[in-house]
Amino acid sequence: MNGYRSEQEEQTAKSEQICCLVEDGNRCKLTAGNASYSKRIQKTVAQRKLKLSLDVNARHIYICEHHKNMIQSVRSKRKRKESEDDHDSLDVSLPLPFHTIVDFCTLQVNTLRRYKRHYKLQTRQGLNKAQLVETIQRHFKQIDCPEKETVAYFIYMVKTNKSKLDQKQDNS
């Protein structure tokens, strides 16, 4: 009435929107999601020569999940600049049983610095948390761990109610 939509009217209008893209000359009939067909995305589509275009009659620029996933799958990931000693690092694309993912971003900066100090990692001074995490992840992926012996040792220690610290006290 006053030119503004109520929240309920806004929700019904959004649920009725269909994808604004035309693929191979046919307008997409899928329901539009939150992803928009921005100028940057249009540039990516043009560079990758996808047969997608914006429908001139569409009153919005929202696209469906199908097209969003299609565009994301062809986007190239930017590679970070690596130093010369990084080229001999392990391949990150190993299957899950052989490669465990650890999220070092959840750790505090002091913990990351202690890890760096413990393993005597060579880095420049004044690294921020993101740079420290990247360095530590690279190092962590290179650590070789004999899985069977480690698991067997862990089970032995649990069954005997001992810890590695107990062994050090016994030797003293």
Coordinates of C-alpha atoms in Angstrom, one line a residue:
M1 CA 0.0 0.0 0.0
N2 CA 2.8 2.4 0.9
G3 CA 5.2 1.1 -1.7
Y4 CA 6.9 -1.4 0.7
R5 CA 6.2 -5.1 0.9
S6 CA 5.5 -6.8 4.2
E7 CA 7.8 -9.6 5.3
Q8 CA 5.2 -12.2 4.3
E9 CA 4.8 -10.7 0.8
E10 CA 8.5 -10.6 0.4
Q11 CA 8.8 -14.3 1.2
T12 CA 6.0 -15.3 -1.2
A13 CA 7.6 -13.2 -3.9
K14 CA 11.0 -14.8 -3.4
S15 CA 9.6 -18.4 -3.4
E16 CA 7.9 -17.7 -6.8
Q17 CA 11.1 -16.5 -8.4
I18 CA 12.6 -18.8 -11.0
C19 CA 16.2 -18.8 -12.2
C20 CA 17.1 -15.8 -14.3
L21 CA 19.4 -17.7 -16.7
V22 CA 18.9 -18.9 -20.2
E23 CA 20.8 -22.1 -21.1
D24 CA 21.0 -23.2 -24.8
G25 CA 18.2 -20.8 -25.7
N26 CA 15.8 -22.2 -23.0
R27 CA 14.9 -20.3 -19.8
C28 CA 15.6 -22.3 -16.7
K29 CA 12.4 -23.3 -14.8
L30 CA 14.1 -24.1 -11.5
T31 CA 13.4 -22.1 -8.4
A32 CA 16.0 -19.4 -7.7
G33 CA 18.1 -19.5 -4.6
N34 CA 20.2 -16.8 -2.8
A35 CA 23.0 -16.9 -5.3
S36 CA 23.1 -13.9 -7.7
Y37 CA 24.4 -13.6 -11.3
S38 CA 26.8 -10.8 -10.7
K39 CA 29.1 -9.1 -13.2
R40 CA 32.1 -11.1 -11.9
I41 CA 30.1 -14.4 -12.4
Q42 CA 29.1 -13.2 -15.9
K43 CA 32.7 -12.7 -16.7
T44 CA 33.6 -16.2 -15.5
V45 CA 30.8 -17.7 -17.6
A46 CA 32.0 -15.8 -20.7
Q47 CA 35.7 -16.9 -20.1
R48 CA 34.7 -20.5 -19.6
K49 CA 32.4 -20.3 -22.7
L50 CA 29.4 -21.7 -20.9
K51 CA 26.2 -21.4 -22.8
L52 CA 24.4 -19.3 -20.2
S53 CA 23.0 -15.8 -20.5
L54 CA 20.8 -13.5 -18.4
D55 CA 17.1 -13.4 -19.5
V56 CA 16.3 -9.9 -20.5
N57 CA 12.7 -10.3 -19.1
A58 CA 13.9 -11.4 -15.7
R59 CA 13.2 -8.8 -12.9
H60 CA 16.0 -10.2 -10.7
I61 CA 19.5 -11.8 -11.0
Y62 CA 19.0 -14.8 -8.7
I63 CA 20.1 -18.2 -10.0
C64 CA 19.1 -21.8 -9.1
E65 CA 21.3 -24.3 -7.3
H66 CA 22.0 -26.2 -10.5
H67 CA 23.5 -23.3 -12.3
K68 CA 25.3 -22.1 -9.2
N69 CA 27.0 -25.5 -8.9
M70 CA 27.7 -25.6 -12.6
I71 CA 29.5 -22.2 -12.4
Q72 CA 31.4 -23.1 -9.3
S73 CA 32.6 -26.4 -10.8
V74 CA 34.3 -24.6 -13.7
R75 CA 35.8 -21.8 -11.7
S76 CA 39.6 -22.2 -11.4
K77 CA 41.1 -21.9 -7.9
R78 CA 43.8 -19.4 -7.6
K79 CA 47.1 -20.9 -6.7
R80 CA 49.1 -19.3 -4.0
K81 CA 52.7 -18.3 -4.6
E82 CA 54.9 -21.0 -3.2
S83 CA 58.5 -20.9 -2.2
E84 CA 61.1 -23.2 -3.7
D85 CA 61.1 -25.6 -0.8
D86 CA 57.4 -26.2 -1.0
H87 CA 57.6 -28.1 -4.3
D88 CA 58.8 -31.3 -2.7
S89 CA 55.9 -31.4 -0.2
L90 CA 53.5 -34.3 -0.1
D91 CA 50.5 -34.4 -2.3
V92 CA 47.4 -33.1 -0.6
S93 CA 44.9 -35.0 -2.7
L94 CA 45.3 -38.3 -0.9
P95 CA 42.2 -40.3 0.1
L96 CA 40.9 -39.8 3.6
P97 CA 42.4 -43.0 5.2
F98 CA 45.8 -41.7 4.3
H99 CA 45.3 -38.1 4.9
T100 CA 43.7 -36.7 8.0
I101 CA 42.5 -33.1 7.9
V102 CA 43.3 -31.0 11.0
D103 CA 41.8 -27.6 11.3
F104 CA 44.6 -25.5 12.8
C105 CA 42.5 -22.3 12.4
T106 CA 40.6 -23.3 15.6
L107 CA 43.8 -23.2 17.7
Q108 CA 44.9 -20.0 19.5
V109 CA 47.9 -18.1 18.1
N110 CA 50.0 -19.0 21.2
T111 CA 49.4 -22.7 20.6
L112 CA 50.5 -22.3 17.0
R113 CA 53.6 -20.5 18.1
R114 CA 54.4 -23.3 20.6
Y115 CA 54.0 -25.9 17.8
K116 CA 56.4 -23.8 15.7
R117 CA 58.9 -23.5 18.5
H118 CA 58.7 -27.3 19.4
Y119 CA 59.4 -28.4 15.9
K120 CA 61.9 -25.6 15.3
L121 CA 60.1 -24.4 12.1
Q122 CA 62.0 -21.7 10.2
T123 CA 59.7 -18.7 9.5
R124 CA 60.2 -15.0 9.2
Q125 CA 59.3 -12.8 12.2
G126 CA 55.8 -11.3 12.7
L127 CA 53.6 -13.8 10.9
N128 CA 49.9 -13.4 11.3
K129 CA 47.6 -16.3 12.3
A130 CA 46.7 -17.3 8.7
Q131 CA 50.3 -17.4 7.6
L132 CA 51.3 -19.4 10.7
V133 CA 48.5 -21.9 10.1
E134 CA 49.6 -22.3 6.5
T135 CA 53.2 -23.0 7.6
I136 CA 52.1 -25.4 10.3
Q137 CA 49.7 -27.3 8.0
R138 CA 52.5 -27.8 5.4
H139 CA 54.8 -29.1 8.1
F140 CA 52.1 -31.4 9.6
K141 CA 51.4 -33.0 6.2
Q142 CA 55.0 -33.9 5.9
I143 CA 55.2 -35.7 9.2
D144 CA 55.5 -39.5 8.7
C145 CA 53.6 -41.5 11.2
P146 CA 53.8 -45.3 11.4
E147 CA 50.0 -45.9 11.8
K148 CA 49.9 -49.5 12.9
E149 CA 52.6 -49.1 15.6
T150 CA 51.1 -45.9 16.9
V151 CA 47.6 -47.4 17.2
A152 CA 49.0 -50.6 18.8
Y153 CA 51.0 -48.5 21.3
F154 CA 48.0 -46.4 22.1
I155 CA 45.8 -49.4 22.7
Y156 CA 48.5 -50.9 24.9
M157 CA 48.8 -47.7 27.0
V158 CA 45.0 -47.5 27.4
K159 CA 44.7 -51.1 28.5
T160 CA 47.5 -50.8 31.0
N161 CA 46.2 -47.4 32.3
K162 CA 49.6 -45.8 31.6
S163 CA 50.6 -42.7 29.7
K164 CA 53.9 -41.6 28.1
L165 CA 54.5 -39.3 31.1
D166 CA 54.3 -42.3 33.5
Q167 CA 57.1 -44.0 31.5
K168 CA 59.4 -41.0 31.9
Q169 CA 58.9 -41.0 35.6
D170 CA 59.6 -44.7 35.9
N171 CA 63.0 -44.3 34.1
S172 CA 64.1 -41.5 36.5

